Coordinates of C-alpha atoms and ligand atoms in Angstrom, one line a residue:
Chain A
M1 CA -0.2 0.0 0.0
A2 CA 1.3 3.5 -0.8
R3 CA 2.2 5.7 1.9
S4 CA 3.7 9.0 2.1
W5 CA 6.2 10.1 4.7
S6 CA 6.6 13.8 4.5
T7 CA 8.5 15.2 7.4
D8 CA 8.7 18.7 9.2
S9 CA 11.9 19.7 7.4
D10 CA 12.6 20.2 3.7
G11 CA 13.6 17.5 1.7
P12 CA 12.9 13.8 1.3
A13 CA 13.2 11.2 4.2
G14 CA 15.1 8.2 2.8
F15 CA 15.1 6.0 5.8
D16 CA 12.1 3.5 5.7
V17 CA 10.9 3.4 9.2
R18 CA 8.2 0.8 8.3
E19 CA 10.5 -1.5 6.9
F20 CA 12.9 -1.0 10.0
A21 CA 10.0 -1.8 12.3
R22 CA 9.1 -4.9 10.3
T23 CA 12.6 -6.2 10.1
A24 CA 13.7 -5.5 13.8
R25 CA 16.1 -7.7 15.2
G26 CA 15.5 -9.4 18.5
S27 CA 17.4 -11.9 20.8
M28 CA 21.0 -12.6 19.6
R29 CA 21.3 -15.5 22.1
D30 CA 21.2 -18.3 19.5
H31 CA 23.8 -16.5 17.3
L32 CA 26.4 -16.2 19.8
D33 CA 29.2 -18.6 20.1
L34 CA 30.8 -17.8 23.6
S35 CA 32.5 -21.1 23.8
S36 CA 36.0 -19.8 23.7
L37 CA 35.2 -17.4 26.5
A38 CA 35.0 -20.3 28.8
E39 CA 39.1 -21.0 28.4
G40 CA 40.0 -17.7 29.6
P41 CA 38.2 -14.6 31.5
L42 CA 38.0 -11.4 29.6
P43 CA 40.7 -8.8 30.3
T44 CA 39.2 -6.7 33.3
E45 CA 38.9 -3.3 31.4
V46 CA 37.0 -5.1 28.4
H47 CA 34.7 -7.1 30.9
D48 CA 34.1 -3.8 32.7
A49 CA 33.3 -1.7 29.6
L50 CA 30.9 -4.4 28.2
A51 CA 29.2 -4.4 31.4
V52 CA 28.6 -0.6 31.4
L53 CA 27.6 -0.8 27.9
A54 CA 25.1 -3.4 28.8
V55 CA 23.7 -1.1 31.2
L56 CA 24.0 2.0 28.9
E57 CA 22.3 0.2 25.9
A58 CA 19.2 -1.0 28.1
A59 CA 18.5 2.5 29.4
T60 CA 16.3 3.6 26.6
M61 CA 13.0 4.4 28.8
P62 CA 14.5 7.4 30.8
H63 CA 15.4 8.7 27.4
L64 CA 12.0 8.0 26.0
R65 CA 10.6 9.7 28.8
N66 CA 12.6 12.7 28.4
V67 CA 11.9 13.2 24.6
L68 CA 8.3 12.2 24.8
V69 CA 7.1 14.9 27.4
T70 CA 7.8 17.3 24.7
H71 CA 6.5 18.0 20.9
T72 CA 8.7 15.0 19.9
H73 CA 5.8 12.5 20.8
K74 CA 3.4 13.9 18.3
D75 CA 5.9 13.0 15.4
A76 CA 4.4 9.4 14.8
R77 CA 7.2 8.5 12.4
V78 CA 10.0 9.2 15.0
T79 CA 7.9 7.5 17.8
A80 CA 7.6 4.5 15.4
F81 CA 11.5 4.4 15.0
L82 CA 11.9 5.1 18.8
V83 CA 9.8 2.0 19.6
T84 CA 11.8 -0.3 17.5
W85 CA 15.2 1.2 18.4
A86 CA 14.4 0.7 22.2
F87 CA 13.5 -3.0 21.3
E88 CA 16.7 -3.5 19.4
K89 CA 18.8 -2.0 22.0
Y90 CA 17.1 -4.3 24.7
W91 CA 18.5 -7.2 22.9
I92 CA 21.7 -5.7 22.3
A93 CA 22.0 -5.3 26.2
D94 CA 20.9 -8.9 26.7
A95 CA 23.5 -10.0 24.3
L96 CA 26.3 -7.8 26.2
R97 CA 25.2 -9.5 29.4
A98 CA 25.7 -13.0 27.9
I99 CA 29.1 -12.0 27.0
V100 CA 30.0 -10.5 30.5
D101 CA 28.4 -13.8 32.0
A102 CA 30.4 -16.0 29.8
G103 CA 33.8 -13.9 30.3
T104 CA 33.6 -13.7 34.0
G105 CA 36.4 -15.7 35.4
P106 CA 35.7 -18.3 37.9
S107 CA 36.8 -16.1 40.7
G108 CA 33.8 -14.2 40.4
A109 CA 32.7 -11.0 38.7
P110 CA 34.9 -8.1 38.5
A111 CA 33.6 -4.6 39.6
A112 CA 31.0 -3.7 36.8
S113 CA 29.0 -6.9 36.5
A114 CA 26.8 -6.1 39.4
A115 CA 25.9 -2.8 38.0
A116 CA 24.9 -4.5 34.8
R117 CA 22.1 -6.2 36.7
A118 CA 21.5 -3.7 39.3
G119 CA 18.7 -1.0 39.4
T120 CA 19.8 2.5 40.2
A121 CA 20.9 4.3 43.4
G122 CA 23.7 7.0 43.3
K123 CA 24.3 7.3 39.6
A124 CA 26.5 9.3 37.5
G125 CA 23.7 11.2 35.7
D126 CA 21.7 12.1 38.7
R127 CA 21.7 15.6 39.9
G128 CA 19.2 16.0 42.7
S129 CA 16.4 13.6 42.4
S130 CA 15.5 13.8 38.8
G131 CA 18.3 11.4 37.6
T132 CA 17.6 12.0 33.6
A133 CA 19.8 10.9 31.0
S134 CA 20.2 14.3 30.0
G135 CA 21.4 15.6 33.4
G136 CA 19.4 17.2 35.8
R137 CA 16.2 18.7 34.4
G138 CA 13.1 16.5 35.2
P139 CA 10.0 15.9 33.2
V140 CA 8.2 18.7 34.6
R141 CA 10.8 21.2 33.6
R142 CA 11.2 19.6 30.1
A143 CA 7.5 19.6 29.6
L144 CA 7.2 23.4 30.4
A145 CA 10.2 24.2 27.9
G146 CA 8.8 21.8 25.3
L147 CA 5.5 23.8 25.2
T148 CA 7.4 26.7 23.6
Q149 CA 10.0 24.8 21.4
G150 CA 7.6 23.2 19.1
W151 CA 8.8 20.9 16.3
D152 CA 12.5 22.2 16.4
V153 CA 13.0 20.3 19.5
V154 CA 12.4 17.0 17.5
G155 CA 15.8 17.6 15.8
A156 CA 17.5 18.5 18.8
H157 CA 16.5 15.1 20.5
L158 CA 17.4 13.2 17.4
A159 CA 21.0 14.8 17.5
L160 CA 21.1 13.4 21.3
G161 CA 20.6 10.1 19.8
L162 CA 23.1 10.7 17.1
V163 CA 26.0 11.6 19.4
D164 CA 25.2 8.9 22.0
D165 CA 25.2 6.6 19.1
L166 CA 28.7 7.8 18.2
V167 CA 30.1 7.6 21.7
L168 CA 29.2 4.0 22.0
R169 CA 30.4 3.2 18.8
A170 CA 33.9 4.5 20.2
A171 CA 33.5 2.2 23.1
Y172 CA 32.9 -0.7 20.6
T173 CA 35.7 0.0 18.7
R174 CA 38.1 0.2 21.7
V175 CA 36.7 -3.2 22.8
L176 CA 37.7 -4.6 19.5
A177 CA 41.1 -3.1 19.6
C178 CA 41.7 -4.5 23.4
S179 CA 40.2 -8.1 22.8
S180 CA 41.6 -10.7 20.5
D181 CA 39.0 -13.2 21.5
A182 CA 37.3 -14.4 18.5
A183 CA 33.9 -14.6 20.0
V184 CA 34.0 -11.1 21.1
H185 CA 34.9 -10.0 18.0
A186 CA 32.0 -12.0 16.1
S187 CA 29.4 -10.7 18.9
I188 CA 30.4 -7.0 18.5
E189 CA 30.5 -7.1 14.9
R190 CA 26.8 -8.5 15.2
I191 CA 25.7 -5.4 17.7
L192 CA 27.3 -2.9 15.3
A193 CA 25.6 -4.6 12.5
V194 CA 22.2 -3.9 14.3
K195 CA 23.4 -0.3 15.5
E196 CA 24.0 0.5 11.9
R197 CA 20.2 1.3 11.0
H198 CA 20.1 3.6 14.2
S199 CA 23.0 5.5 13.1
R200 CA 21.6 6.0 9.6
F201 CA 18.3 7.1 10.8
F202 CA 19.9 9.5 13.4
D203 CA 22.4 10.8 11.0
E204 CA 20.0 11.4 8.0
E205 CA 17.3 13.2 10.1
V206 CA 19.8 15.3 12.0
R207 CA 21.4 16.7 9.0
R208 CA 18.1 17.3 7.2
R209 CA 16.4 18.8 10.3
L210 CA 19.4 21.1 11.8
S211 CA 20.3 22.4 8.2
A212 CA 16.6 23.2 7.6
S213 CA 16.1 25.1 10.7
G214 CA 18.4 27.5 12.7
R215 CA 16.1 27.0 15.7
A216 CA 16.6 23.3 15.7
A217 CA 20.2 23.7 15.5
R218 CA 20.3 26.2 18.5
L219 CA 18.1 23.8 20.4
A220 CA 20.5 21.0 19.8
R221 CA 23.5 23.0 20.8
R222 CA 21.9 23.6 24.0
E223 CA 20.7 20.1 24.5
L224 CA 24.1 18.6 23.4
R225 CA 26.0 21.0 26.0
R226 CA 23.8 20.2 28.9
T227 CA 23.7 16.6 28.5
T228 CA 25.8 14.2 30.6
W229 CA 27.5 11.7 28.4
P230 CA 26.8 8.9 27.3
L231 CA 22.9 9.2 27.5
G232 CA 22.2 6.4 30.0
S233 CA 24.6 7.7 32.6
G234 CA 21.8 8.2 35.0
A235 CA 22.2 4.3 35.3
I236 CA 25.6 4.0 36.4
T237 CA 27.9 5.0 39.0
V238 CA 30.3 8.0 38.8
A239 CA 33.1 5.5 39.0
E240 CA 31.9 3.4 36.3
R241 CA 31.2 6.6 34.1
S242 CA 34.9 7.7 34.4
A243 CA 36.4 4.5 33.9
F244 CA 34.2 3.8 30.8
T245 CA 35.4 7.4 29.3
Q246 CA 38.8 6.7 30.3
F247 CA 38.3 3.2 28.5
T248 CA 37.1 4.8 25.4
F249 CA 38.8 8.0 25.2
G250 CA 41.7 8.0 27.2
V251 CA 44.7 10.1 25.4
A252 CA 46.8 6.9 25.3
H253 CA 44.2 5.3 22.9
G254 CA 44.9 7.4 20.1
R255 CA 42.3 9.0 17.7
A256 CA 38.9 8.3 19.3
L257 CA 38.6 11.8 20.9
E258 CA 39.5 13.4 17.7
D259 CA 37.5 11.1 15.5
L260 CA 34.5 12.4 17.4
R261 CA 35.4 15.8 17.3
G262 CA 35.4 15.4 13.6
D263 CA 32.1 13.7 13.4
L264 CA 30.4 16.4 15.6
A265 CA 32.0 19.4 13.5
A266 CA 30.9 18.0 10.4
L267 CA 27.2 18.4 11.8
P268 CA 25.1 21.3 10.4
G269 CA 24.8 24.3 12.8
I270 CA 27.0 22.7 15.5
D271 CA 29.6 25.0 16.6
V272 CA 33.2 24.8 18.2
R273 CA 31.8 25.7 21.5
T274 CA 29.2 22.8 21.7
V275 CA 31.8 20.2 20.4
A276 CA 34.5 21.3 22.9
S277 CA 31.5 21.2 25.7
V278 CA 30.9 17.3 24.6
L279 CA 34.4 16.5 24.5
R280 CA 35.2 17.8 27.8
G281 CA 32.7 15.7 29.4
L282 CA 34.0 12.7 27.8
A283 CA 37.9 13.3 28.2
G284 CA 37.5 13.1 32.1
Chain B
M1 CA 2.0 -16.0 41.3
G2 CA 4.5 -13.4 39.7
F3 CA 5.1 -12.4 36.1
D4 CA 7.9 -13.9 34.6
I5 CA 9.6 -11.0 32.8
D6 CA 12.4 -13.1 31.1
R7 CA 9.9 -15.5 29.7
Y8 CA 7.6 -12.5 28.5
T9 CA 10.4 -10.8 26.7
A10 CA 11.9 -13.9 25.2
T11 CA 8.6 -14.7 23.6
S12 CA 7.1 -11.0 22.7
V13 CA 6.5 -11.0 19.2
S14 CA 4.7 -8.7 16.9
V15 CA 1.2 -9.8 16.0
H16 CA 1.1 -11.4 12.6
W17 CA -1.5 -11.7 9.9
D18 CA 0.4 -12.7 6.7
D19 CA -1.6 -16.2 6.7
L20 CA -4.8 -14.1 7.0
D21 CA -6.9 -13.5 3.8
L22 CA -7.3 -9.9 4.1
E23 CA -8.8 -9.9 0.7
D24 CA -11.8 -11.2 2.1
F25 CA -12.7 -7.8 3.4
R26 CA -12.9 -6.6 -0.5
R27 CA -15.7 -9.1 -0.9
H28 CA -17.3 -8.6 2.6
P29 CA -16.3 -5.2 3.9
L30 CA -16.9 -3.9 7.2
P31 CA -19.9 -1.4 7.7
P32 CA -18.8 2.2 8.2
D33 CA -19.7 2.2 11.8
S34 CA -17.5 -0.6 12.5
L35 CA -14.6 1.2 10.6
R36 CA -15.1 4.2 12.6
T37 CA -14.6 2.0 15.8
L38 CA -11.7 0.0 14.1
R39 CA -10.0 3.6 13.2
Y40 CA -10.3 4.6 17.0
M41 CA -8.8 1.4 18.2
A42 CA -5.9 1.9 15.6
D43 CA -5.2 5.2 17.0
V44 CA -5.2 4.2 20.7
E45 CA -2.8 1.1 19.6
Y46 CA -0.4 3.8 17.9
H47 CA -0.7 5.9 20.7
T48 CA 0.6 3.7 23.5
V49 CA 4.1 4.8 23.2
C50 CA 2.7 8.4 24.2
Y51 CA 1.1 6.8 27.2
T52 CA 4.6 5.3 28.4
R53 CA 5.7 9.0 28.6
D54 CA 3.0 9.5 31.2
L55 CA 4.0 6.4 32.9
L56 CA 7.5 7.2 32.9
T57 CA 7.3 10.7 34.5
T58 CA 7.1 8.5 37.9
P59 CA 9.7 6.6 39.6
S60 CA 8.2 3.5 37.8
H61 CA 10.9 3.6 35.1
R62 CA 13.6 3.2 37.6
E63 CA 12.8 -0.4 37.9
A64 CA 14.2 -2.8 35.6
D65 CA 11.2 -5.2 35.1
V66 CA 8.9 -2.2 34.4
S67 CA 11.5 -1.1 31.8
A68 CA 11.8 -4.4 30.4
F69 CA 8.1 -4.8 30.1
M70 CA 7.5 -1.2 28.5
T71 CA 9.9 -2.0 25.7
M72 CA 8.1 -5.0 24.4
W73 CA 4.6 -3.7 25.3
N74 CA 5.3 -0.6 23.3
R75 CA 6.2 -2.5 20.4
E76 CA 3.5 -4.9 20.4
E77 CA 1.0 -2.2 20.8
F78 CA 2.5 -0.5 17.9
W79 CA 2.2 -3.8 15.8
H80 CA -1.7 -3.9 17.0
G81 CA -1.9 -0.3 15.2
E82 CA -0.4 -1.7 12.3
A83 CA -2.7 -4.8 12.0
L84 CA -5.7 -2.7 12.3
A85 CA -4.5 -0.3 9.7
A86 CA -3.9 -3.1 7.3
V87 CA -7.6 -4.0 7.7
L88 CA -8.7 -0.3 7.4
A89 CA -6.5 -0.4 4.3
M90 CA -8.6 -3.1 2.7
H91 CA -11.5 -0.4 3.0
D92 CA -9.3 2.3 1.5
V93 CA -9.0 4.0 4.8
T94 CA -5.4 5.2 5.2
V95 CA -3.7 5.6 8.5
D96 CA -0.1 6.7 8.0
Y97 CA 2.4 8.6 10.1
D98 CA 1.1 11.7 8.7
V99 CA -2.5 11.0 9.7
L100 CA -1.3 10.0 13.0
K101 CA 0.7 13.1 13.4
A102 CA -2.4 15.2 12.4
N103 CA -4.4 13.6 15.0
R104 CA -1.7 13.8 17.8
L105 CA -1.6 17.7 16.7
K106 CA -5.2 18.2 17.4
L107 CA -5.1 17.2 21.0
G108 CA -3.6 20.4 22.1
W109 CA -3.0 21.9 25.6
K110 CA -4.8 19.0 27.5
D111 CA -2.5 16.3 26.1
R112 CA 0.7 18.7 26.7
L113 CA -0.1 19.1 30.2
D114 CA -0.8 15.7 31.1
P115 CA 2.9 14.6 31.9
I116 CA 3.4 17.7 34.0
K117 CA 0.4 16.9 36.2
Q118 CA 1.0 13.5 36.5
S119 CA 4.6 14.0 37.3
V120 CA 3.7 16.7 40.0
M121 CA 1.4 13.8 41.5
G122 CA 3.8 11.2 41.0
S123 CA 6.5 13.2 42.9
L124 CA 3.9 14.0 45.6
V125 CA 2.9 10.6 46.5
G126 CA 6.3 8.8 45.4
A127 CA 6.5 5.2 44.8
D128 CA 2.9 4.6 45.8
F129 CA 2.1 6.3 42.7
V130 CA 3.4 3.3 40.8
A131 CA 0.4 1.4 42.1
V132 CA -2.0 3.8 40.4
H133 CA -0.2 3.4 37.2
M134 CA -0.2 -0.2 37.2
S135 CA -3.5 -0.6 38.4
W136 CA -4.7 2.2 35.5
G137 CA -2.6 0.1 33.1
A138 CA -4.6 -3.3 34.0
A139 CA -7.9 -1.5 33.8
N140 CA -6.9 -0.2 30.4
E141 CA -5.7 -3.7 29.0
W142 CA -8.9 -5.3 30.5
S143 CA -11.0 -2.8 28.6
A144 CA -8.8 -3.5 25.3
I145 CA -9.5 -7.4 25.6
T146 CA -13.2 -6.5 26.0
A147 CA -13.3 -4.1 23.4
Y148 CA -11.8 -6.7 20.9
Q149 CA -14.0 -9.5 22.0
R150 CA -16.9 -7.5 21.7
M151 CA -16.0 -6.1 18.2
A152 CA -15.4 -10.0 17.0
E153 CA -18.8 -11.0 18.4
L154 CA -20.6 -8.1 17.0
E155 CA -19.2 -8.4 13.4
E156 CA -19.3 -12.4 12.8
H157 CA -16.5 -11.6 10.3
P158 CA -14.1 -14.8 10.4
V159 CA -10.9 -13.0 9.3
L160 CA -11.5 -10.0 11.7
A161 CA -12.4 -12.3 14.4
E162 CA -9.1 -14.5 14.0
L163 CA -7.1 -11.2 14.0
L164 CA -8.7 -9.8 17.0
R165 CA -8.2 -13.0 18.7
R166 CA -4.5 -12.9 18.2
I167 CA -4.2 -9.3 19.3
A168 CA -6.6 -9.9 22.3
K169 CA -4.0 -12.6 23.1
Q170 CA -1.3 -10.4 23.6
E171 CA -3.4 -8.0 25.7
A172 CA -4.0 -10.7 28.3
R173 CA -0.5 -11.0 28.6
H174 CA -0.3 -7.3 29.3
V175 CA -3.1 -7.9 31.8
A176 CA -1.0 -10.4 33.8
F177 CA 2.0 -8.0 33.9
Y178 CA -0.1 -4.8 35.2
T179 CA -2.0 -7.1 37.5
S180 CA 0.8 -8.7 39.1
Q181 CA 2.6 -5.2 39.6
A182 CA -0.6 -3.7 41.0
R183 CA -1.5 -6.7 43.3
E184 CA 1.9 -6.6 44.8
R185 CA 2.0 -2.9 45.4
L186 CA -1.7 -2.5 46.5
A187 CA -1.3 -5.4 48.8
A188 CA 1.8 -3.8 50.5
S189 CA 0.6 -0.3 51.3
S190 CA -2.7 1.3 52.4
K191 CA -1.5 4.6 51.3
A192 CA -1.1 2.9 47.8
R193 CA -4.8 1.4 47.9
K194 CA -6.2 4.8 48.9
I195 CA -4.5 6.8 46.3
T196 CA -5.2 4.3 43.5
R197 CA -9.0 4.1 44.6
F198 CA -9.2 7.9 44.6
A199 CA -7.4 8.3 41.3
L200 CA -9.2 5.5 39.3
S201 CA -12.8 6.5 40.6
R202 CA -12.0 10.0 40.1
F203 CA -10.0 10.3 36.8
W204 CA -10.4 7.2 35.0
A205 CA -12.2 7.4 31.6
P206 CA -12.0 4.7 28.7
V207 CA -9.2 4.2 26.8
G208 CA -8.8 6.8 24.0
S209 CA -11.1 9.4 25.6
S210 CA -8.1 11.7 25.8
I211 CA -7.1 11.2 22.1
N212 CA -10.3 11.5 20.4
T213 CA -13.4 13.7 20.0
A214 CA -16.3 13.1 22.7
A215 CA -18.6 12.1 19.3
D216 CA -15.9 9.3 18.9
V217 CA -15.9 8.0 22.3
R218 CA -19.6 8.1 22.4
H219 CA -19.7 6.2 19.1
V220 CA -17.3 3.5 20.2
M221 CA -19.0 2.8 23.5
T222 CA -22.2 2.9 22.0
H223 CA -21.0 0.4 19.3
L224 CA -19.3 -2.1 21.6
M225 CA -20.8 -1.4 25.2
S226 CA -24.6 -0.6 25.0
G227 CA -27.4 -3.0 25.5
P228 CA -27.4 -5.8 28.0
D229 CA -24.5 -7.7 26.3
G230 CA -22.4 -4.4 26.5
R231 CA -23.4 -3.8 30.1
R232 CA -22.5 -7.4 31.1
A233 CA -19.0 -7.0 29.4
A234 CA -18.4 -3.8 31.3
R235 CA -19.4 -5.6 34.4
K236 CA -17.0 -8.1 34.1
V237 CA -14.2 -5.7 33.7
D238 CA -15.3 -3.9 36.9
D239 CA -15.5 -7.1 38.7
S240 CA -11.9 -7.8 37.6
I241 CA -10.7 -4.2 38.7
S242 CA -12.7 -4.3 42.1
G243 CA -11.1 -7.9 42.8
M244 CA -7.7 -6.0 43.2
P245 CA -6.6 -5.0 47.0
G246 CA -8.5 -2.3 48.3
L247 CA -10.4 -1.5 45.1
G248 CA -13.7 -3.5 46.1
G249 CA -16.9 -2.2 44.8
L250 CA -15.4 0.1 42.2
T251 CA -17.5 0.3 39.0
I252 CA -15.6 2.7 36.9
V253 CA -16.4 1.2 33.6
Q254 CA -20.2 1.2 34.1
D255 CA -20.1 4.8 35.9
A256 CA -18.1 6.0 32.6
L257 CA -21.0 4.4 30.5
D258 CA -23.5 6.0 32.4
E259 CA -21.9 9.5 32.3
L260 CA -21.4 9.1 28.7
G261 CA -25.2 8.3 28.6
I262 CA -24.6 5.1 26.9
P263 CA -28.0 3.1 26.7
A264 CA -27.9 0.0 29.1
Ligands
FE2_301 FE1 -3.2 -3.4 21.9
FE2_302 FE1 -2.4 -4.0 25.4

């Protein structure tokens, strides 16, 4: 059946959300061959990074809450995407937990694996009681702000998704560089393949919306600056977050931070100050 | 008995209809009144993710089980919308994202202020408010099952009946989640029981009331819930709701029908 897909900004939308929803990828457990992990536990830093990634990938609901209290909830194409995105990330997190469990040595779990299972208390993204993914503004303030921001806020929210995606991608890249285990490599490649469509949607939407509207770009700059990265930081401890950013972006590890700088700077309407602010939050 | 969240997530699928002969609707189309009801139902299903927003403005999102459920639940409800849209499409009624968006735009201030109101209430009463949400969700899911069962009975259309049966089967799992959460929280706290009883009797309205016109709500309720059979179905939902701890005697569905002036 023929369907039209116009959006709020100029230009055609290429990403087929309906096709994405129809072909969503669920549990990966049957495809993971983790037998090689039984022979030797994962290096601690890889183990801990994967455990934190499992928490971050699963932390979709607080982010959904934050964006859906605004005008974003009215964009049915975006909400359809987010529903499927959350579903796929749930199963990515599940796969990561499987790897972490298989790669935990017989002596028991290193530091972060408890966090992978645990709920919440005292987390890195918490400021006061709001503990939101985007640092400190509760749903009431977001909803009130949303009243005046209109459609342009959708582009800003998608920019958050895009940057988060870039940050987690950098972490996966580090995991691949730090682990020689074949099972880890195959699993991470599989996860990255699932995430590829998320990246494509965010990238396409953000470019179109931010270049079509100066106001969308302005809101995006503000949201990017006030966010605690990565988005799910509200679900991990301060120590876990700093270990994670150190692992991913620590200066000894080459170009991760510079690559991210390049990707951010290439986004329409994102200025040097905003890029610097995001990177500062990640450099530790 | 508790709800097995791991089992639920592992077996959550999008409702399927590839094997159903939707072309049958070309030969035996549904009457316009039924299409209007179906259209309302599709809107409600697609809108589910927006209700998540309301639920999540309270501490309920902090709990891993609730998060996991919400993730699967959102997707299942989205696909209920898609399934109903496929039936509507056979009658040349298009429900694409632009149509949905236009509908959501019409909601205006009331819809925008809901999360603010909910969150303020939620932070006032804290964790006990989760009991309200879970009980509210249970009431809505019971209503959904009942609506689909009534629709299937009234239409006597075999293809529609089978599709609605599949949808209702998923709604039954949603009921199981919400009731297990609600019962536990209600049983544990007299404050939760008091607040929930108050909120349901004071604020509950038939699913979709906040996203459709009063005329549409009245049409759907008259279509599905009027007459002795409709009332019997409403009573059944009320019996289920009032069977939860502290909610004895509540008749919120029948009260809502009375308020709308739906003939018994
Ligand atoms: Fe449904
Ligand atoms: Fe449901």
